[in-house]
Short mmCIF file of N, CA and C in Angstrom, two decimals:
data_model
loop_
_atom_site.label_atom_id
_atom_site.label_comp_id
_atom_site.label_asym_id
_atom_site.label_seq_id
_atom_site.Cartn_x
_atom_site.Cartn_y
_atom_site.Cartn_z
N MET V 1 30.31 190.47 -23.28
CA MET V 1 29.10 190.92 -22.62
C MET V 1 27.97 189.91 -22.79
N VAL V 2 27.82 189.40 -24.01
CA VAL V 2 26.76 188.43 -24.28
C VAL V 2 27.00 187.15 -23.47
N ARG V 3 28.27 186.78 -23.35
CA ARG V 3 28.61 185.58 -22.60
C ARG V 3 28.26 185.74 -21.12
N LYS V 4 28.49 186.91 -20.53
CA LYS V 4 28.17 187.15 -19.13
C LYS V 4 26.66 187.10 -18.91
N VAL V 5 25.91 187.67 -19.84
CA VAL V 5 24.45 187.65 -19.73
C VAL V 5 23.94 186.22 -19.84
N THR V 6 24.50 185.44 -20.75
CA THR V 6 24.09 184.05 -20.92
C THR V 6 24.37 183.25 -19.65
N ILE V 7 25.54 183.44 -19.07
CA ILE V 7 25.89 182.74 -17.83
C ILE V 7 24.96 183.17 -16.70
N ALA V 8 24.68 184.46 -16.60
CA ALA V 8 23.78 184.97 -15.55
C ALA V 8 22.38 184.37 -15.71
N VAL V 9 21.89 184.31 -16.95
CA VAL V 9 20.56 183.74 -17.21
C VAL V 9 20.54 182.26 -16.83
N LEU V 10 21.58 181.53 -17.17
CA LEU V 10 21.67 180.11 -16.81
C LEU V 10 21.69 179.91 -15.30
N ILE V 11 22.44 180.74 -14.60
CA ILE V 11 22.51 180.63 -13.14
C ILE V 11 21.15 180.91 -12.52
N VAL V 12 20.47 181.94 -12.98
CA VAL V 12 19.14 182.27 -12.46
C VAL V 12 18.17 181.12 -12.77
N ALA V 13 18.24 180.57 -13.98
CA ALA V 13 17.36 179.46 -14.34
C ALA V 13 17.62 178.24 -13.46
N LEU V 14 18.87 177.95 -13.18
CA LEU V 14 19.21 176.82 -12.31
C LEU V 14 18.71 177.04 -10.88
N ILE V 15 18.85 178.24 -10.38
CA ILE V 15 18.37 178.55 -9.03
C ILE V 15 16.85 178.39 -8.96
N ILE V 16 16.15 178.92 -9.94
CA ILE V 16 14.69 178.81 -9.96
C ILE V 16 14.25 177.35 -10.07
N SER V 17 14.91 176.58 -10.92
CA SER V 17 14.53 175.17 -11.06
C SER V 17 14.83 174.39 -9.78
N ASN V 18 15.93 174.70 -9.11
CA ASN V 18 16.24 174.03 -7.84
C ASN V 18 15.18 174.33 -6.79
N VAL V 19 14.78 175.58 -6.68
CA VAL V 19 13.75 175.95 -5.72
C VAL V 19 12.44 175.23 -6.05
N PHE V 20 12.08 175.19 -7.33
CA PHE V 20 10.86 174.51 -7.75
C PHE V 20 10.90 173.03 -7.37
N PHE V 21 11.98 172.34 -7.70
CA PHE V 21 12.06 170.91 -7.45
C PHE V 21 12.16 170.58 -5.97
N ILE V 22 12.79 171.43 -5.19
CA ILE V 22 12.85 171.20 -3.75
C ILE V 22 11.46 171.34 -3.14
N ARG V 23 10.73 172.36 -3.55
CA ARG V 23 9.36 172.54 -3.03
C ARG V 23 8.45 171.41 -3.50
N LYS V 24 8.61 170.98 -4.74
CA LYS V 24 7.79 169.91 -5.29
C LYS V 24 8.05 168.60 -4.55
N ALA V 25 9.30 168.33 -4.20
CA ALA V 25 9.67 167.10 -3.49
C ALA V 25 9.09 167.07 -2.08
N GLN V 26 8.85 168.23 -1.48
CA GLN V 26 8.31 168.28 -0.13
C GLN V 26 6.81 168.06 -0.09
N GLN V 27 6.15 168.19 -1.23
CA GLN V 27 4.71 168.00 -1.28
C GLN V 27 4.41 166.52 -1.43
N SER V 28 3.44 166.06 -0.68
CA SER V 28 3.06 164.65 -0.74
C SER V 28 2.21 164.40 -1.98
N ASP V 29 2.41 163.26 -2.61
CA ASP V 29 1.59 162.93 -3.77
C ASP V 29 0.44 162.00 -3.38
N TYR V 30 0.23 161.80 -2.10
CA TYR V 30 -0.87 161.01 -1.59
C TYR V 30 -1.45 161.73 -0.39
N ARG V 31 -2.60 161.28 0.04
CA ARG V 31 -3.20 161.91 1.22
C ARG V 31 -3.72 160.83 2.15
N ILE V 32 -3.65 161.13 3.41
CA ILE V 32 -4.13 160.22 4.45
C ILE V 32 -5.17 160.96 5.27
N GLN V 33 -6.36 160.35 5.39
CA GLN V 33 -7.41 160.91 6.22
C GLN V 33 -7.86 159.85 7.21
N ILE V 34 -8.26 160.31 8.38
CA ILE V 34 -8.73 159.40 9.43
C ILE V 34 -10.20 159.69 9.68
N GLY V 35 -11.04 158.72 9.37
CA GLY V 35 -12.47 158.85 9.59
C GLY V 35 -12.88 158.12 10.86
N ILE V 36 -13.96 158.58 11.45
CA ILE V 36 -14.44 157.95 12.69
C ILE V 36 -15.73 157.19 12.42
N SER V 37 -15.95 156.14 13.19
CA SER V 37 -17.13 155.30 13.03
C SER V 37 -18.38 156.04 13.50
N VAL V 38 -19.48 155.79 12.80
CA VAL V 38 -20.77 156.36 13.18
C VAL V 38 -21.64 155.20 13.64
N ASN V 39 -22.12 155.29 14.88
CA ASN V 39 -22.92 154.22 15.45
C ASN V 39 -24.39 154.44 15.14
N ALA V 40 -25.08 153.35 14.86
CA ALA V 40 -26.52 153.38 14.70
C ALA V 40 -27.15 152.78 15.95
N ALA V 41 -28.45 152.69 15.95
CA ALA V 41 -29.13 152.09 17.10
C ALA V 41 -28.68 150.64 17.25
N GLY V 42 -28.59 150.18 18.48
CA GLY V 42 -28.20 148.80 18.72
C GLY V 42 -26.71 148.57 18.58
N ASN V 43 -25.92 149.62 18.69
CA ASN V 43 -24.46 149.53 18.61
C ASN V 43 -23.99 148.90 17.29
N GLU V 44 -24.67 149.21 16.21
CA GLU V 44 -24.30 148.73 14.87
C GLU V 44 -23.56 149.85 14.15
N LEU V 45 -22.65 149.47 13.29
CA LEU V 45 -21.91 150.44 12.48
C LEU V 45 -22.80 150.91 11.34
N SER V 46 -23.01 152.22 11.25
CA SER V 46 -23.83 152.73 10.14
C SER V 46 -22.99 153.42 9.08
N GLY V 47 -21.73 153.65 9.35
CA GLY V 47 -20.87 154.28 8.35
C GLY V 47 -19.63 154.88 8.98
N ILE V 48 -18.83 155.49 8.13
CA ILE V 48 -17.61 156.16 8.57
C ILE V 48 -17.74 157.63 8.19
N ASP V 49 -17.47 158.50 9.14
CA ASP V 49 -17.59 159.94 8.92
C ASP V 49 -16.23 160.54 8.59
N PHE V 50 -16.09 160.99 7.33
CA PHE V 50 -14.88 161.68 6.90
C PHE V 50 -15.12 163.18 6.74
N THR V 51 -16.33 163.66 7.08
CA THR V 51 -16.66 165.06 6.81
C THR V 51 -15.79 166.04 7.59
N LYS V 52 -15.37 165.67 8.79
CA LYS V 52 -14.53 166.57 9.59
C LYS V 52 -13.06 166.19 9.51
N ALA V 53 -12.75 165.18 8.73
CA ALA V 53 -11.38 164.67 8.64
C ALA V 53 -10.58 165.47 7.63
N GLU V 54 -9.60 166.17 8.12
CA GLU V 54 -8.67 166.89 7.25
C GLU V 54 -7.53 165.95 6.90
N PRO V 55 -7.02 166.02 5.69
CA PRO V 55 -5.84 165.19 5.37
C PRO V 55 -4.68 165.54 6.30
N LEU V 56 -3.93 164.53 6.70
CA LEU V 56 -2.76 164.78 7.54
C LEU V 56 -1.79 165.68 6.79
N LYS V 57 -1.26 166.67 7.46
CA LYS V 57 -0.33 167.60 6.83
C LYS V 57 1.08 167.48 7.40
N ASN V 58 1.18 166.99 8.61
CA ASN V 58 2.48 166.87 9.26
C ASN V 58 3.26 165.72 8.62
N PRO V 59 4.41 166.01 8.00
CA PRO V 59 5.18 164.95 7.33
C PRO V 59 5.62 163.84 8.27
N ASP V 60 5.88 164.17 9.54
CA ASP V 60 6.27 163.14 10.50
C ASP V 60 5.12 162.18 10.78
N GLU V 61 3.90 162.73 10.89
CA GLU V 61 2.73 161.87 11.11
C GLU V 61 2.48 160.98 9.90
N ILE V 62 2.60 161.55 8.71
CA ILE V 62 2.39 160.76 7.49
C ILE V 62 3.41 159.63 7.41
N SER V 63 4.66 159.94 7.66
CA SER V 63 5.71 158.91 7.63
C SER V 63 5.46 157.83 8.68
N THR V 64 5.08 158.25 9.87
CA THR V 64 4.83 157.29 10.95
C THR V 64 3.71 156.34 10.58
N ILE V 65 2.61 156.87 10.04
CA ILE V 65 1.48 156.03 9.64
C ILE V 65 1.92 155.05 8.55
N LEU V 66 2.59 155.55 7.53
CA LEU V 66 3.00 154.68 6.42
C LEU V 66 4.01 153.62 6.87
N PHE V 67 5.00 154.00 7.65
CA PHE V 67 5.99 153.02 8.11
C PHE V 67 5.36 152.01 9.07
N ALA V 68 4.42 152.45 9.88
CA ALA V 68 3.73 151.51 10.77
C ALA V 68 2.95 150.49 9.95
N LEU V 69 2.28 150.95 8.89
CA LEU V 69 1.53 150.03 8.04
C LEU V 69 2.45 149.07 7.30
N MET V 70 3.66 149.52 6.97
CA MET V 70 4.62 148.64 6.32
C MET V 70 5.19 147.60 7.28
N ASN V 71 5.09 147.87 8.58
CA ASN V 71 5.63 146.96 9.59
C ASN V 71 4.57 146.06 10.21
N THR V 72 3.47 145.83 9.50
CA THR V 72 2.43 144.97 10.05
C THR V 72 2.79 143.51 9.86
N GLN V 73 2.23 142.71 10.73
CA GLN V 73 2.39 141.26 10.63
C GLN V 73 1.04 140.63 10.94
N ASP V 74 0.86 139.40 10.49
CA ASP V 74 -0.41 138.71 10.69
C ASP V 74 -0.72 138.57 12.17
N ALA V 75 -2.01 138.65 12.48
CA ALA V 75 -2.46 138.50 13.86
C ALA V 75 -3.73 137.66 13.87
N GLU V 76 -3.99 137.07 15.00
CA GLU V 76 -5.23 136.31 15.18
C GLU V 76 -6.39 137.27 15.34
N LYS V 77 -7.57 136.80 14.97
CA LYS V 77 -8.77 137.62 15.17
C LYS V 77 -8.97 137.83 16.67
N SER V 78 -9.22 139.06 17.03
CA SER V 78 -9.39 139.43 18.43
C SER V 78 -10.87 139.66 18.72
N GLU V 79 -11.25 139.52 19.98
CA GLU V 79 -12.63 139.85 20.37
C GLU V 79 -12.92 141.31 20.10
N LEU V 80 -11.89 142.11 20.10
CA LEU V 80 -12.02 143.54 19.84
C LEU V 80 -12.63 143.81 18.47
N THR V 81 -12.37 142.92 17.50
CA THR V 81 -12.88 143.13 16.13
C THR V 81 -14.38 142.87 16.02
N ASP V 82 -15.00 142.31 17.06
CA ASP V 82 -16.45 142.13 17.05
C ASP V 82 -17.16 143.44 17.37
N GLU V 83 -16.41 144.40 17.87
CA GLU V 83 -16.97 145.72 18.20
C GLU V 83 -16.88 146.63 16.98
N ILE V 84 -17.45 147.80 17.12
CA ILE V 84 -17.38 148.81 16.05
C ILE V 84 -15.95 149.34 15.99
N PRO V 85 -15.38 149.47 14.78
CA PRO V 85 -14.00 149.98 14.68
C PRO V 85 -13.90 151.41 15.19
N ASN V 86 -12.74 151.74 15.72
CA ASN V 86 -12.50 153.09 16.22
C ASN V 86 -12.29 154.09 15.09
N ALA V 87 -11.68 153.61 14.00
CA ALA V 87 -11.36 154.53 12.89
C ALA V 87 -11.15 153.74 11.61
N VAL V 88 -11.24 154.47 10.51
CA VAL V 88 -10.86 153.94 9.21
C VAL V 88 -9.90 154.95 8.59
N ILE V 89 -8.77 154.46 8.14
CA ILE V 89 -7.76 155.32 7.52
C ILE V 89 -7.89 155.19 6.02
N PHE V 90 -7.97 156.31 5.35
CA PHE V 90 -8.09 156.40 3.90
C PHE V 90 -6.76 156.86 3.35
N VAL V 91 -6.17 156.09 2.46
CA VAL V 91 -4.94 156.48 1.79
C VAL V 91 -5.25 156.53 0.30
N GLY V 92 -5.08 157.71 -0.30
CA GLY V 92 -5.39 157.87 -1.71
C GLY V 92 -4.52 158.93 -2.35
N LYS V 93 -4.75 159.14 -3.63
CA LYS V 93 -4.00 160.16 -4.35
C LYS V 93 -4.44 161.53 -3.88
N GLU V 94 -3.53 162.48 -3.95
CA GLU V 94 -3.77 163.82 -3.42
C GLU V 94 -4.98 164.50 -4.07
N LYS V 95 -5.13 164.40 -5.35
CA LYS V 95 -6.18 165.14 -6.04
C LYS V 95 -7.36 164.25 -6.44
N SER V 96 -7.50 163.11 -5.78
CA SER V 96 -8.55 162.16 -6.13
C SER V 96 -9.26 161.71 -4.86
N ASN V 97 -10.51 161.34 -5.00
CA ASN V 97 -11.25 160.80 -3.86
C ASN V 97 -11.34 159.28 -3.92
N VAL V 98 -10.46 158.66 -4.67
CA VAL V 98 -10.44 157.21 -4.79
C VAL V 98 -9.44 156.66 -3.79
N ALA V 99 -9.89 155.74 -2.96
CA ALA V 99 -9.00 155.14 -1.96
C ALA V 99 -8.11 154.09 -2.61
N GLN V 100 -6.82 154.22 -2.42
CA GLN V 100 -5.91 153.18 -2.87
C GLN V 100 -5.76 152.12 -1.79
N MET V 101 -6.02 152.51 -0.56
CA MET V 101 -5.97 151.57 0.55
C MET V 101 -6.85 152.10 1.67
N THR V 102 -7.61 151.21 2.28
CA THR V 102 -8.33 151.56 3.50
C THR V 102 -7.85 150.63 4.60
N VAL V 103 -7.76 151.18 5.79
CA VAL V 103 -7.30 150.41 6.95
C VAL V 103 -8.33 150.61 8.05
N THR V 104 -8.96 149.52 8.47
CA THR V 104 -9.90 149.57 9.58
C THR V 104 -9.12 149.32 10.86
N VAL V 105 -9.39 150.15 11.88
CA VAL V 105 -8.59 150.11 13.11
C VAL V 105 -9.50 149.89 14.32
N TRP V 106 -9.15 148.89 15.11
CA TRP V 106 -9.76 148.66 16.42
C TRP V 106 -8.66 148.84 17.45
N MET V 107 -8.95 149.56 18.51
CA MET V 107 -7.93 149.72 19.54
C MET V 107 -8.56 149.95 20.91
N ASN V 108 -7.80 149.53 21.92
CA ASN V 108 -8.11 149.87 23.30
C ASN V 108 -6.78 150.18 23.97
N GLU V 109 -6.74 150.21 25.28
CA GLU V 109 -5.51 150.61 25.97
C GLU V 109 -4.33 149.70 25.66
N SER V 110 -4.59 148.42 25.45
CA SER V 110 -3.49 147.47 25.31
C SER V 110 -3.39 146.80 23.94
N THR V 111 -4.39 146.97 23.09
CA THR V 111 -4.43 146.23 21.84
C THR V 111 -4.69 147.16 20.66
N LEU V 112 -4.03 146.85 19.56
CA LEU V 112 -4.25 147.57 18.30
C LEU V 112 -4.36 146.52 17.20
N VAL V 113 -5.53 146.45 16.56
CA VAL V 113 -5.76 145.46 15.50
C VAL V 113 -6.14 146.22 14.24
N LEU V 114 -5.55 145.81 13.11
CA LEU V 114 -5.80 146.45 11.82
C LEU V 114 -6.35 145.43 10.84
N LYS V 115 -7.14 145.92 9.90
CA LYS V 115 -7.55 145.12 8.75
C LYS V 115 -7.32 145.99 7.53
N ILE V 116 -6.40 145.57 6.69
CA ILE V 116 -6.02 146.37 5.53
C ILE V 116 -6.85 145.92 4.35
N GLY V 117 -7.58 146.86 3.75
CA GLY V 117 -8.43 146.55 2.61
C GLY V 117 -9.82 146.15 3.06
N ASP V 118 -10.72 146.03 2.09
CA ASP V 118 -12.10 145.68 2.37
C ASP V 118 -12.41 144.23 2.05
N ASP V 119 -11.42 143.51 1.56
CA ASP V 119 -11.62 142.14 1.14
C ASP V 119 -12.00 141.27 2.33
N VAL V 120 -13.02 140.44 2.14
CA VAL V 120 -13.47 139.54 3.20
C VAL V 120 -12.35 138.58 3.59
N ASN V 121 -11.51 138.22 2.64
CA ASN V 121 -10.44 137.27 2.91
C ASN V 121 -9.18 137.90 3.49
N SER V 122 -9.12 139.22 3.56
CA SER V 122 -7.92 139.84 4.12
C SER V 122 -7.90 139.60 5.63
N GLY V 123 -6.75 139.24 6.12
CA GLY V 123 -6.63 138.89 7.53
C GLY V 123 -6.41 140.10 8.41
N TYR V 124 -6.31 139.83 9.67
CA TYR V 124 -6.07 140.88 10.65
C TYR V 124 -4.57 141.06 10.83
N LYS V 125 -4.18 142.26 11.16
CA LYS V 125 -2.76 142.60 11.28
C LYS V 125 -2.52 143.32 12.60
N GLU V 126 -1.26 143.27 13.02
CA GLU V 126 -0.81 144.09 14.13
C GLU V 126 0.52 144.70 13.73
N ILE V 127 0.86 145.81 14.34
CA ILE V 127 2.12 146.48 14.00
C ILE V 127 3.23 145.82 14.79
N GLY V 128 4.24 145.33 14.07
CA GLY V 128 5.31 144.57 14.69
C GLY V 128 6.24 145.40 15.56
N ASN V 129 6.48 146.63 15.20
CA ASN V 129 7.42 147.48 15.92
C ASN V 129 6.65 148.24 17.01
N GLU V 130 7.04 148.07 18.27
CA GLU V 130 6.31 148.70 19.38
C GLU V 130 6.35 150.22 19.33
N SER V 131 7.46 150.77 18.88
CA SER V 131 7.58 152.22 18.78
C SER V 131 6.59 152.77 17.75
N TYR V 132 6.55 152.13 16.57
CA TYR V 132 5.58 152.55 15.54
C TYR V 132 4.16 152.37 16.04
N SER V 133 3.91 151.27 16.75
CA SER V 133 2.58 151.00 17.25
C SER V 133 2.12 152.08 18.22
N ALA V 134 2.99 152.47 19.14
CA ALA V 134 2.64 153.51 20.12
C ALA V 134 2.41 154.85 19.42
N ASP V 135 3.28 155.21 18.48
CA ASP V 135 3.12 156.47 17.76
C ASP V 135 1.87 156.45 16.89
N PHE V 136 1.61 155.33 16.24
CA PHE V 136 0.42 155.15 15.40
C PHE V 136 -0.83 155.38 16.24
N GLN V 137 -0.87 154.74 17.41
CA GLN V 137 -2.02 154.86 18.29
C GLN V 137 -2.17 156.30 18.80
N ARG V 138 -1.07 156.95 19.13
CA ARG V 138 -1.12 158.34 19.60
C ARG V 138 -1.68 159.26 18.52
N ILE V 139 -1.21 159.10 17.28
CA ILE V 139 -1.69 159.94 16.18
C ILE V 139 -3.18 159.72 15.96
N LEU V 140 -3.61 158.46 15.96
CA LEU V 140 -5.03 158.17 15.79
C LEU V 140 -5.86 158.80 16.89
N GLN V 141 -5.42 158.65 18.14
CA GLN V 141 -6.16 159.23 19.27
C GLN V 141 -6.29 160.74 19.13
N GLU V 142 -5.21 161.40 18.72
CA GLU V 142 -5.25 162.86 18.55
C GLU V 142 -6.28 163.26 17.50
N HIS V 143 -6.32 162.53 16.39
CA HIS V 143 -7.22 162.90 15.30
C HIS V 143 -8.66 162.46 15.56
N ILE V 144 -8.83 161.36 16.28
CA ILE V 144 -10.18 160.92 16.61
C ILE V 144 -10.79 161.83 17.66
N SER V 145 -10.04 162.12 18.73
CA SER V 145 -10.57 162.96 19.80
C SER V 145 -10.74 164.40 19.35
N GLY V 146 -9.92 164.83 18.39
CA GLY V 146 -10.03 166.19 17.86
C GLY V 146 -10.99 166.28 16.69
N SER V 147 -11.77 165.21 16.46
CA SER V 147 -12.72 165.14 15.34
C SER V 147 -12.06 165.41 14.02
N GLY V 148 -10.82 164.94 13.86
CA GLY V 148 -10.13 165.07 12.59
C GLY V 148 -9.40 166.36 12.42
N ASN V 149 -9.39 167.23 13.42
CA ASN V 149 -8.69 168.50 13.28
C ASN V 149 -7.29 168.39 13.77
#
C-alpha cells in the first residue's frame, strides 16, 4: 500500500513539474516594444514615444523580429536616414526597463534601413532575407499605425 501511494505521489509530482516547465518555456524572458517618433517644430526629432507601446505578445511576431535582426547585413547610408526615424525598437529583459538593444528604423515603400544600438560608430544595416524584411515591415506598420496596440 505504501509503495502504491509513493508511486502515485511521484507520478503526480512529475505531471505537475512537466506542466510547470512547459508553461515556463513558453514565456519569453525578454520583451520587445515598438516606439514611435515624436516630431518637434521644424521636423526635428524630439523623442520616442513608448507610452502607448505594449510589449509584443505574439510569439510569431517576436520570432520574426529577432530572426530579421539576426539576418542583417551592412548597408550604405541612405538619404532616408536624414529624415526622422519611423520607429525605435526596444529589446530588454521582461521585468526590467533597461534596453539591451535599441534598433532605429527608417522605412518607406521600397526601403528599410536599420541602425542597431546608439553608438555613433555603429553602421547602417538592412535585412538580408526578403521574406523577413517584408514580415518585419508589416509588423512595424501594424504596431505604428495602431499606436502600439
